[in-house]
Coordinates of C-alpha atoms and ligand atoms in Angstrom, one line a residue:
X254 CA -14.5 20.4 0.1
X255 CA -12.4 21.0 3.4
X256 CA -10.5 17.2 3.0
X257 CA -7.8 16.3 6.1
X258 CA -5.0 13.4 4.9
X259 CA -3.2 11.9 7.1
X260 CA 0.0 10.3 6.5
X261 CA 3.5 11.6 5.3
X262 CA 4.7 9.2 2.6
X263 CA 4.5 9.2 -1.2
X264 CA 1.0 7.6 -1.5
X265 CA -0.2 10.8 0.8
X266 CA 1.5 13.2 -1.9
X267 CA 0.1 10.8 -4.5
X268 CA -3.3 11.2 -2.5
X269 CA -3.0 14.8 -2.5
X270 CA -1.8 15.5 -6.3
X271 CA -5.1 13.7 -7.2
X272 CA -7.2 16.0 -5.2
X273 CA -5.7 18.8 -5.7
X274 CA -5.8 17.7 -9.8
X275 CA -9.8 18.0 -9.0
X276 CA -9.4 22.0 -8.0
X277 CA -11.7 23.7 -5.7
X278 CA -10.8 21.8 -2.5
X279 CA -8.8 23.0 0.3
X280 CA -6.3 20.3 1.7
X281 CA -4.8 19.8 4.3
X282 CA -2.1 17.4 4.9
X283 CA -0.8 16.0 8.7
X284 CA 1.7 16.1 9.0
X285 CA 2.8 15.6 5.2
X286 CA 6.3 16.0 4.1
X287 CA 8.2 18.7 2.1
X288 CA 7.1 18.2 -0.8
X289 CA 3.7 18.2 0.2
X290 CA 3.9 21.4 2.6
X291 CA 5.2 23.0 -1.1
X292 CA 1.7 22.1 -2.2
X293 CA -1.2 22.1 0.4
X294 CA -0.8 23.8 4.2
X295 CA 0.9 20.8 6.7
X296 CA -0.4 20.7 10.2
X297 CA 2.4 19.2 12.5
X298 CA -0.1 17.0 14.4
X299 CA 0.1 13.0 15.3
X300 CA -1.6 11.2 13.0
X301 CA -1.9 8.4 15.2
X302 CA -3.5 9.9 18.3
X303 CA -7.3 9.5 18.0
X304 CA -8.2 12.5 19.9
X305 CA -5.6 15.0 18.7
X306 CA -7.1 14.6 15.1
X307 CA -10.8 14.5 16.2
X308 CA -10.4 17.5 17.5
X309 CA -8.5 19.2 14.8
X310 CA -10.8 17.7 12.2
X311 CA -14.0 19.2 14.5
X312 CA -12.4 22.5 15.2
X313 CA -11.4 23.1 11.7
X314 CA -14.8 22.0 9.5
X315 CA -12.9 19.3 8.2
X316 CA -15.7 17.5 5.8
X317 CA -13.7 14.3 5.4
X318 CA -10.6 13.0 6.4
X319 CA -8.7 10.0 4.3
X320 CA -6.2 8.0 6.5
X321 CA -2.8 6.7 4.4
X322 CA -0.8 4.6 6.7
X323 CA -1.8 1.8 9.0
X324 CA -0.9 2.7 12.3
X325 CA -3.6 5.6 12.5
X326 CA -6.3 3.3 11.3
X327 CA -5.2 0.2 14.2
X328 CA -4.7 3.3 16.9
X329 CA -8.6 3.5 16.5
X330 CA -8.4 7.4 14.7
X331 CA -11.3 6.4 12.1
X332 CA -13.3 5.3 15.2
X333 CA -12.9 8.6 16.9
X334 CA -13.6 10.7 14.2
X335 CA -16.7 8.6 13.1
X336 CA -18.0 9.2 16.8
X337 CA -17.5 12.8 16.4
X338 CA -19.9 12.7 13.0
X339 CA -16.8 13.1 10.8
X340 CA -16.9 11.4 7.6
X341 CA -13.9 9.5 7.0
X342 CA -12.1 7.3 4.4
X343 CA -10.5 4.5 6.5
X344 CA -11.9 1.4 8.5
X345 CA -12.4 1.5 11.8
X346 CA -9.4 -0.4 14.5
X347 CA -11.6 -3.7 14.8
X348 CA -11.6 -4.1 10.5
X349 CA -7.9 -2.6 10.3
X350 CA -7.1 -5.8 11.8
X351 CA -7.1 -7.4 8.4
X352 CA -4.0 -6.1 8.0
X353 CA -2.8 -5.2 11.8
X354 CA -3.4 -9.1 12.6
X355 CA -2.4 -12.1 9.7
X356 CA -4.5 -14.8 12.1
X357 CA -7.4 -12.2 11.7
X358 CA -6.7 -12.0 8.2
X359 CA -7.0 -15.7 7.9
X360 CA -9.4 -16.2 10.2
X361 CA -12.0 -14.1 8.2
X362 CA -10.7 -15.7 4.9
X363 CA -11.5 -19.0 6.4
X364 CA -15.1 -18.0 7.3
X365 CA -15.7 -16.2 3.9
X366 CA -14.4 -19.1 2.2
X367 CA -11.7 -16.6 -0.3
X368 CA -8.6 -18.9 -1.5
X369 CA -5.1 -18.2 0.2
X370 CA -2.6 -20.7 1.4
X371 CA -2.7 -23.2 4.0
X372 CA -1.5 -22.0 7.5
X373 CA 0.0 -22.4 11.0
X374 CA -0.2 -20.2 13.6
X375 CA 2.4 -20.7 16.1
X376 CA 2.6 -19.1 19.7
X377 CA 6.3 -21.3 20.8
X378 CA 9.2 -22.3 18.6
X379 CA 8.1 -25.7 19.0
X380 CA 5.1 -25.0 17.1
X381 CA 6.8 -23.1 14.7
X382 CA 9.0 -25.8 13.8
X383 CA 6.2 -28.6 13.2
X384 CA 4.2 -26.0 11.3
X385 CA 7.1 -25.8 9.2
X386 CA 8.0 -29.7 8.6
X387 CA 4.6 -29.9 7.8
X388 CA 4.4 -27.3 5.6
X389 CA 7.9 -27.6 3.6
X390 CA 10.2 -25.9 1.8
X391 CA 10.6 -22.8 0.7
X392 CA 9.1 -21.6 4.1
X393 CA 7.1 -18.5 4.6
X394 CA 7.2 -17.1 8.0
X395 CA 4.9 -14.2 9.2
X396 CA 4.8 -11.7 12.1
X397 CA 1.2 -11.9 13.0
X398 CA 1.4 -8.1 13.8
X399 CA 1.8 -4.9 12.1
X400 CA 6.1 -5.1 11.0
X401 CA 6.8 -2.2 8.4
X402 CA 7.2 -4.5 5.6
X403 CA 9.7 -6.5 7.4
X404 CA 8.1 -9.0 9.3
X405 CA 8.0 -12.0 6.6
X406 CA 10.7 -14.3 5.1
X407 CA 10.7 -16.6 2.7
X408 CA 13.4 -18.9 2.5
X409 CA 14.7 -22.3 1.6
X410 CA 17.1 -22.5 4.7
X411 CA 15.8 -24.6 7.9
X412 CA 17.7 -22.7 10.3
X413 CA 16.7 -18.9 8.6
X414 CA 12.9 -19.6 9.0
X415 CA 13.4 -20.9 12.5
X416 CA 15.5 -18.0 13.5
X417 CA 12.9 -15.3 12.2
X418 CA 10.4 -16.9 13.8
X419 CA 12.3 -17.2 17.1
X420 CA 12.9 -13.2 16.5
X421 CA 9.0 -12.3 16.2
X422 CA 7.6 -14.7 18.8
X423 CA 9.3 -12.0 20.9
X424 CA 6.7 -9.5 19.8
X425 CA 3.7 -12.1 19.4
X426 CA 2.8 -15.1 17.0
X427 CA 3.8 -16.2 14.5
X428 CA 2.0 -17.8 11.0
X429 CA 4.0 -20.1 8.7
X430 CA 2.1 -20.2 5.7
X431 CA 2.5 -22.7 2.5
X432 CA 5.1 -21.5 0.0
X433 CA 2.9 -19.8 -3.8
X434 CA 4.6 -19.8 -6.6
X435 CA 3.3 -17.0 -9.2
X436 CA 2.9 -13.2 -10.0
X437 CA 2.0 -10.9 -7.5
X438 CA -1.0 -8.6 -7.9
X439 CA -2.1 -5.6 -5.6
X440 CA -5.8 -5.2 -6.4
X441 CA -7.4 -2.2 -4.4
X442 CA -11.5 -1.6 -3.6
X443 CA -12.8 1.0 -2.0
X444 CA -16.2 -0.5 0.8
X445 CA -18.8 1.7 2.2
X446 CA -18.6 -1.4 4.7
X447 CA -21.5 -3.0 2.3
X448 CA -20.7 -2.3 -1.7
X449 CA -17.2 -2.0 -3.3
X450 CA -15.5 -0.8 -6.1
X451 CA -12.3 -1.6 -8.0
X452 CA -9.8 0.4 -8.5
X453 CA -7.0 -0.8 -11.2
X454 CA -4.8 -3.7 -11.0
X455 CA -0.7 -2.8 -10.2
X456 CA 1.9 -4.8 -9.9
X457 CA 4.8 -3.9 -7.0
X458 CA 8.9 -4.9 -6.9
X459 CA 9.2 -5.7 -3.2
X460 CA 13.0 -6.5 -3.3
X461 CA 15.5 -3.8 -2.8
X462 CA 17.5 -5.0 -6.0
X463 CA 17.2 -5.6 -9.9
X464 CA 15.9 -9.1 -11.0
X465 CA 14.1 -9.0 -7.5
X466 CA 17.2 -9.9 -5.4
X467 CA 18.0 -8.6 -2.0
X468 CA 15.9 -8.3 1.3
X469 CA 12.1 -7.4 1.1
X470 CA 11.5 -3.4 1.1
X471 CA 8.2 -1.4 1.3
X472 CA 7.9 -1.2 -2.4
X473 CA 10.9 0.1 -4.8
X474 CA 8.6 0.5 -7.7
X475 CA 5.3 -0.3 -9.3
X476 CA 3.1 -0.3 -12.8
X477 CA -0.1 -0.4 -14.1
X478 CA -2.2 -1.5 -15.9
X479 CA -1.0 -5.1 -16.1
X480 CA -1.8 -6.4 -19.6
X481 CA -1.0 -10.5 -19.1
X482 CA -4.1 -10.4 -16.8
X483 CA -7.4 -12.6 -18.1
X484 CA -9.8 -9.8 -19.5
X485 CA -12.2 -11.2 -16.2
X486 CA -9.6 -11.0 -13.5
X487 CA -11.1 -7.9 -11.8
X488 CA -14.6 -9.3 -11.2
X489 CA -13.7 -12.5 -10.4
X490 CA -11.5 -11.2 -7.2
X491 CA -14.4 -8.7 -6.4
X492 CA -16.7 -11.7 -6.4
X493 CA -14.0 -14.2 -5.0
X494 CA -12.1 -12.0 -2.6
X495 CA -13.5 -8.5 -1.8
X496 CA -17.1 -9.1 -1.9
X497 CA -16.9 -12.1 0.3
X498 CA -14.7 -10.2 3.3
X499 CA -16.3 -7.1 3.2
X500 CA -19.4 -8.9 3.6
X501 CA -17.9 -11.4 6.5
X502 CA -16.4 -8.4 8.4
X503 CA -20.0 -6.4 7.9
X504 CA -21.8 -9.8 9.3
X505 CA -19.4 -9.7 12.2
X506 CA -20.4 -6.1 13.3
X507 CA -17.0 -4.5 12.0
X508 CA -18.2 -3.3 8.6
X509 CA -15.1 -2.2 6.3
X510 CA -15.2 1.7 5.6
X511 CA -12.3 2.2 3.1
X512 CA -9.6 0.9 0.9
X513 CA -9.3 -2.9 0.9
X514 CA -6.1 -3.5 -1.2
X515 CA -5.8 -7.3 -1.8
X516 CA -2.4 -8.6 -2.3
X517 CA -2.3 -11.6 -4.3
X518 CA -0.4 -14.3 -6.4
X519 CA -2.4 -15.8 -9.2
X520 CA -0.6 -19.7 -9.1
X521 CA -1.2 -22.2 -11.8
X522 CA -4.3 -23.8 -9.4
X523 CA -5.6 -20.0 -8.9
X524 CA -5.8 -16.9 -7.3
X525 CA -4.8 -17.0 -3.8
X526 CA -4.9 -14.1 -1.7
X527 CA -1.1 -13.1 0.4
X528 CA -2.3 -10.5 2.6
X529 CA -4.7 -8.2 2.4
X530 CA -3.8 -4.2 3.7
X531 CA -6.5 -2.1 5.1
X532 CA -5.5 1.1 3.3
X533 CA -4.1 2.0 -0.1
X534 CA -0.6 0.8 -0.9
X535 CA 2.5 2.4 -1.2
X536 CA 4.2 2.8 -4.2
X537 CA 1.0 1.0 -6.5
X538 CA -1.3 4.0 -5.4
X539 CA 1.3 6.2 -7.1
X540 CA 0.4 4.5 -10.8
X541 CA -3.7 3.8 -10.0
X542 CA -3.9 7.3 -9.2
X543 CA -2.0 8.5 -11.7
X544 CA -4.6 6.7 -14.3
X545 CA -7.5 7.8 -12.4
X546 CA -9.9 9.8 -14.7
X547 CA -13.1 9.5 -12.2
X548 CA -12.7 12.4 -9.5
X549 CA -11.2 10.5 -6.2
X550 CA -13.0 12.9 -3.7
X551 CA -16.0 12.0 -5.0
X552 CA -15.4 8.6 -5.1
X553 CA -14.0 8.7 -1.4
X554 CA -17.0 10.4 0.0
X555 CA -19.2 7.9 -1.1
X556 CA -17.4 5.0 0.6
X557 CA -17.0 7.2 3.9
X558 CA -20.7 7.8 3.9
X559 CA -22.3 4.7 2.4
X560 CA -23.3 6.1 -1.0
X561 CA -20.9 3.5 -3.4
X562 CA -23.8 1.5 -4.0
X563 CA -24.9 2.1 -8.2
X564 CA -21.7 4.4 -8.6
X565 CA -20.5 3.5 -12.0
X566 CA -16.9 1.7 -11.8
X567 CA -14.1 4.0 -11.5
X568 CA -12.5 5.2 -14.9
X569 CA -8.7 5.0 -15.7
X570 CA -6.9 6.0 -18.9
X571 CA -5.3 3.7 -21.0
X572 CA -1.9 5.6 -20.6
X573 CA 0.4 3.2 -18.8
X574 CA 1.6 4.5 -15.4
X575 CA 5.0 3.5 -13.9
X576 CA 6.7 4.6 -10.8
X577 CA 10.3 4.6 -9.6
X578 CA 11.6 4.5 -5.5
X579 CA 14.8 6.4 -5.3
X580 CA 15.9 4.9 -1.4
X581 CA 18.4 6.1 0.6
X582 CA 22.3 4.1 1.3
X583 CA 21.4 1.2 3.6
X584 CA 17.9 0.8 2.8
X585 CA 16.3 -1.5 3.8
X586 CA 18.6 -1.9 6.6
X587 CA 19.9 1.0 7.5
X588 CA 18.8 4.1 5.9
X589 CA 21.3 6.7 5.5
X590 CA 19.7 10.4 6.4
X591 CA 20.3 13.9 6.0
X592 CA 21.6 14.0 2.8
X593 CA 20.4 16.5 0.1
X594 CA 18.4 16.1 -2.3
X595 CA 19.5 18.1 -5.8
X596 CA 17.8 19.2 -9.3
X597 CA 14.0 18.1 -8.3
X598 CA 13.3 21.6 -9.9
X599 CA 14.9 20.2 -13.5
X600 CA 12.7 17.4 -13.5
X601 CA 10.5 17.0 -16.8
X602 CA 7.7 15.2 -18.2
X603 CA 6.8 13.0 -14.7
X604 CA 5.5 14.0 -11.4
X605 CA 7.3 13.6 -7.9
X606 CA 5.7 11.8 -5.1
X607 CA 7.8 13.0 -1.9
X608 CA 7.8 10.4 1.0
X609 CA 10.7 11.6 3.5
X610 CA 11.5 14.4 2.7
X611 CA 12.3 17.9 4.8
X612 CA 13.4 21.4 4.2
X613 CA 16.6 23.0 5.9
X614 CA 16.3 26.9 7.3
X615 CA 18.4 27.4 4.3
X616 CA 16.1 26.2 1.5
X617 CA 18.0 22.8 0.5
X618 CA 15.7 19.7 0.5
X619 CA 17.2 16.6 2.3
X620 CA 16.5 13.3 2.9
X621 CA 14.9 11.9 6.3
X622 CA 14.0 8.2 6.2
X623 CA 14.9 5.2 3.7
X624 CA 12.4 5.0 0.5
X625 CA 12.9 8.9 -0.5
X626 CA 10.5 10.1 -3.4
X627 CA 8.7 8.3 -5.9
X628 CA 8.6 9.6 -10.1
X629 CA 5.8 9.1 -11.7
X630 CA 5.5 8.6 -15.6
X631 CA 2.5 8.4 -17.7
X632 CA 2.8 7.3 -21.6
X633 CA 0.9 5.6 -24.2
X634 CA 3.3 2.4 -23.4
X635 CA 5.4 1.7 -21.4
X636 CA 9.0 1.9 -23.3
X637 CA 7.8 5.5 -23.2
X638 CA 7.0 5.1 -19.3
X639 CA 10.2 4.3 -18.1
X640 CA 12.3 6.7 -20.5
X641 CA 10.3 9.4 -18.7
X642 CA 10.8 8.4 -15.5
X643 CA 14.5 7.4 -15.5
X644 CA 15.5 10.3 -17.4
X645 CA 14.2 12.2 -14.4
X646 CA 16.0 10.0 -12.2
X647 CA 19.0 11.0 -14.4
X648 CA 18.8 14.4 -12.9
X649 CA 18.2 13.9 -9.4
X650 CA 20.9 13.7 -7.1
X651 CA 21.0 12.0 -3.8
X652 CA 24.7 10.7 -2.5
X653 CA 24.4 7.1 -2.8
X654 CA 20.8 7.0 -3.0
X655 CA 19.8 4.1 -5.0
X656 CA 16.5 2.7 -7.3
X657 CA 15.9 -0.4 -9.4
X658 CA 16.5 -0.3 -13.2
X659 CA 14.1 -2.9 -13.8
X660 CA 10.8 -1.5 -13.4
X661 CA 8.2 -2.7 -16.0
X662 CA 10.9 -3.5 -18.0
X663 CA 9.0 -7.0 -19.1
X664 CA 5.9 -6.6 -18.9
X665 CA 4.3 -10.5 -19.2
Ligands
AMP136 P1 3.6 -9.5 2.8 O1 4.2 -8.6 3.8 O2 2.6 -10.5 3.3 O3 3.2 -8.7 1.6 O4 4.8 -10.4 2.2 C1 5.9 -9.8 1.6 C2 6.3 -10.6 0.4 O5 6.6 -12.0 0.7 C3 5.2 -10.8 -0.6 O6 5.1 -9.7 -1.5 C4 5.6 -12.0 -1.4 O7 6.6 -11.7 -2.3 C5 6.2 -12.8 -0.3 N1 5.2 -13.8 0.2 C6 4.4 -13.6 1.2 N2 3.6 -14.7 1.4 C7 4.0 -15.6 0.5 C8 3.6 -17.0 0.2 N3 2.7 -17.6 0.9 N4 4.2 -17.6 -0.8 C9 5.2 -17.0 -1.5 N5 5.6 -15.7 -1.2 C10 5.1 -15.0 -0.3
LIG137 N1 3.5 -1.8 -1.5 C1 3.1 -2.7 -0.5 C2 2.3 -2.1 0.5 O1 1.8 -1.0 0.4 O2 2.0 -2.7 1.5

C-alpha cells in the first residue's frame, strides 16, 4: 500500500519503523526528518496546508494518509483529503477540537457524562481570579487553544497562576481547572468515528528533569505496559471515556476518524480524564508501537474507512518497551540548535526514533529543534529496558544535550 505520513517528529519515525516493520508498503514521509529520509523517500511539502497535500496525495495514488501532529488535523487537512475520496487516519478540524479547544473538550465531556475535573472558563482576569478562589490551591491553569505543551501550569503560588493566565488571555481563554492528585495514564483508541479500539496503556515523564522536577516538556520519556494498573482498566476507560465521546462527537455530526489518546490521572475517587489529544502521542507512541504485534496499516485502514467494527483487539507482546528523549541545552526554554549529533551508527540493541534532526552537505547529522531523538528498548523486563537504552545513550554524543535518568526506574 502507497501510505503518506505526515509529521516530522519521533512518533512519525515511530509511525514509519512500524510500517515499514510490515514490508511491502511504499512510504512516504512529509516532510519527515533525517532520520526518516535515511529510511523512506521525504517530500518537502507543508503538512499543514489542506490543499498542498490533497493534491500530492491525489497526484501520487496515495491510498491512505496518517496525520502525526495536531496542527495539520485543526488546519482542516483530513477534511480535504476526505473530500477528495482519500482515506485518511486523522479526524476531521471540527473533532480535532478535542484537543485544539480544552472548553470543547469539556464541553463534550460534560454532555457524554466521562469523569474529569471541575472547571472554569475564564474570558478576563477577573474571571480568572474567582475561578481560581473558588477552585483552590494547587491551581491548574489552561490555554484553551492549541500551546505546544506549554500552555498549562500548575502551581501553589497565587500570583504564578494569575500571571499565566494573564499571559494566555492574550491569545484567548483561559480554563482553570480543579487540582488531581494521582498517576498519569496516556491511553490511545483508534475510532472509525463509530467503534474503537485500544491500543496499550503508557505512561509519560512530562517534566524536563529527574524526580519530575523542572518546567512541563513535550514528553522526555515514556514506558509500557504499566503493571500497577487493575487487570479491567482498559475496558472500563473504553466504556467510561472513549466510547462515550466518540459516540457524543458522532451524535453531534463530527464523527471521530482516528487516534483518540486519552490523557488521564486515576485519583483515589477514580479515573478522571486531563485532556484528551486528537492524534497519537509523542514519546508513548514510541513504546505502544514498539509492542505492537497486530500489523498497524491494517489496523489504520480500517478506522480511516469504517471497517474497526468486529476487528479483534490489537495484540502487543509482553516485552516491556521504554523510551528515552535526549533534548537539546535550553530545552524547554530555549533550545540550543545546530549542534552535531555523533556515534548514532554505534548504537546497539535499541531503535532510534529521530524528531529534529537534519543532514549537513557534508554528511554530519545535527540537531534542529529542542526534544532531539527518542531510543527505544524492548526486553523481557524492564531492568533489562533501561540498560539497553541508556547504554545507547552512553554512546551518543550531543554537546550539552540532556535526558532523564529516571525513566521506568520504579515501576508502581
Ligand atoms: P496537559 O497539557 O493538559 O497534558 O497538562 C500538562 C500536565 O499538567 C499534565 O500532564 C499533568 O501533569 C498536569 N495537569 C494538567 N491538568 C491537571 C489537573 N487538573 N490536575 C493536576 N495536574 C494536571
Ligand atoms: N506526550 C504528550 C503528548 O503527546 O501530548
Amino acid at each position: 500500500m502507497r501510505i503518506l505520513v505526515l509529521g516530522s517528529g519521533a512518533r512519525e519515525h515511530a509511525i514509519v519503523q512500524a510500517l515499514l516493520r510490515e514490508g511491502g508498503h511504499e512510504i512516504i514521509a512529509a516532510p519527515g526528518n533525517a532520520g526518516i529520509a535515511a529510511e523512506v523517500e521525504t517530500v518537502a511539502l507543508n503538512p499543514a496546508d489542506p490543499v498542498v497535500v490533497a493534491d500530492y496525495a491525489v497526484d501520487n495514488d496515495v491510498a491512505l494518509v496518517v496525520v502525526g501532529p495536531e496542527a495539520p488535523l485543526v488546519a482542516g487537512v483530513a477534511d480535504a483529503l476526505r473530500t477528495r475520496g482519500i482515506p485518511v487516519f486523522g479526524p476531521g478540524r471540527a473533532a480535532a477540537a478535542i484537543e485544539g479547544s480544552k472548553a470543547f473538550a469539556k464541553r463534550i465531556m460534560e454532555s457524554a457524562g466521562v469523569p474529569t475535573g471541575a472547571a472554569v472558563r475564564a474570558g478576563t482576569l477577573a474571571e480568572a481570579e474567582e475561578a481560581l478562589d473558588a477552585l483552590g490551591s494547587p491551581y491548574v491553569v489552561k490555554a484553551d487553544g492549541l500551546a505546544a505543551g506549554k500552555g498549562v501550569l500548575v502551581t501553589e503560588d497565587r500570583a504564578a497562576a494569575l500571571a499565566h493566565a494573564a499571559l494566555w488571555l492574550q491569545h484567548g481563554d483561559v480554563v482553570v481547572e480543579e487540582f488531581l492528585a494521582g498517576q498519569e495514564v496516556s491511553l490511545f483508541f483508534l475510532s472509525d468515528g463509530t467503534h474503537i479500539l485500544p491500543l496499550t496503556p503508557a505512561q509519560d515523564y512530562k517534566r524536563a528533569h529527574d524526580g519530575d522536577e523542572g518546567p512541563n516538556t513535550g514528553g522526555m520519556g515514556a514506558y509500557s505496559p504499566l503493571p500497577w494498573l487493575p487487570e479491567d482498566f482498559v475496558e472500563e476507560v473504553a466504556e467510561r471515556v472513549a466510547l462515550p465521546t466518540v459516540r457524543q462527537l458522532a451524535a453531534e455530526q463530527t464523527p471521530f476518524i482516528g487516534l483518540l489518546y486519552c490523557g488521564l490521572i486515576v485519583t483515589p475517587a477514580g479515573i478522571r480524564v486531563i485532556e484528551f489529544n486528537a492524534r497519537f502521542g509523542d514519546p508513548e507512541t514510541q513504546v505502544v508501537l514498539a509492542r505492537l504485534t497486530t500489523p498497524l496499516s491494517g489496523l489504520l485502514l480500517a478506522a480511516a474507512t469504517g471497517q474497526l467494527a468486529g476487528m479483534p483487539a490489537p495484540a502487543f507482546t509482553d516485552d516491556v518497551a521504554i523510551t528515552v528523549v535526549l533534548a537539546s541545552e535550553g530545552y524547554p526554554e530555549a533550545p540550543v540548535t545546530g549542534r552535531e549529533i555523533t556515534g548514532l551508527d554505534a548504537v546497539r540493541d535499541v531503535s532510534v526514533a529521530h524528531a529534529a534532526t537534519a543532514r549537513t552537505p557534508a554528511g554530519a547529522t545535527v540537531a534542529t529543534g529542542g526534544r532531539v531523538l527518542s531510543v527505544i528498548a524492548t526486553a523481557p523486563d524492564f531492568a533489562g529496558a533501561r540498560a539497553r537504552a541508556y547504554a545507547a545513550l552512553g554512546t551518543i554524543g550531543l554537546d550539552g544535550g540532556h535526558y532523564r535518568r529516571d525513566i521506568a526506574e520504579r515501576v508502581s
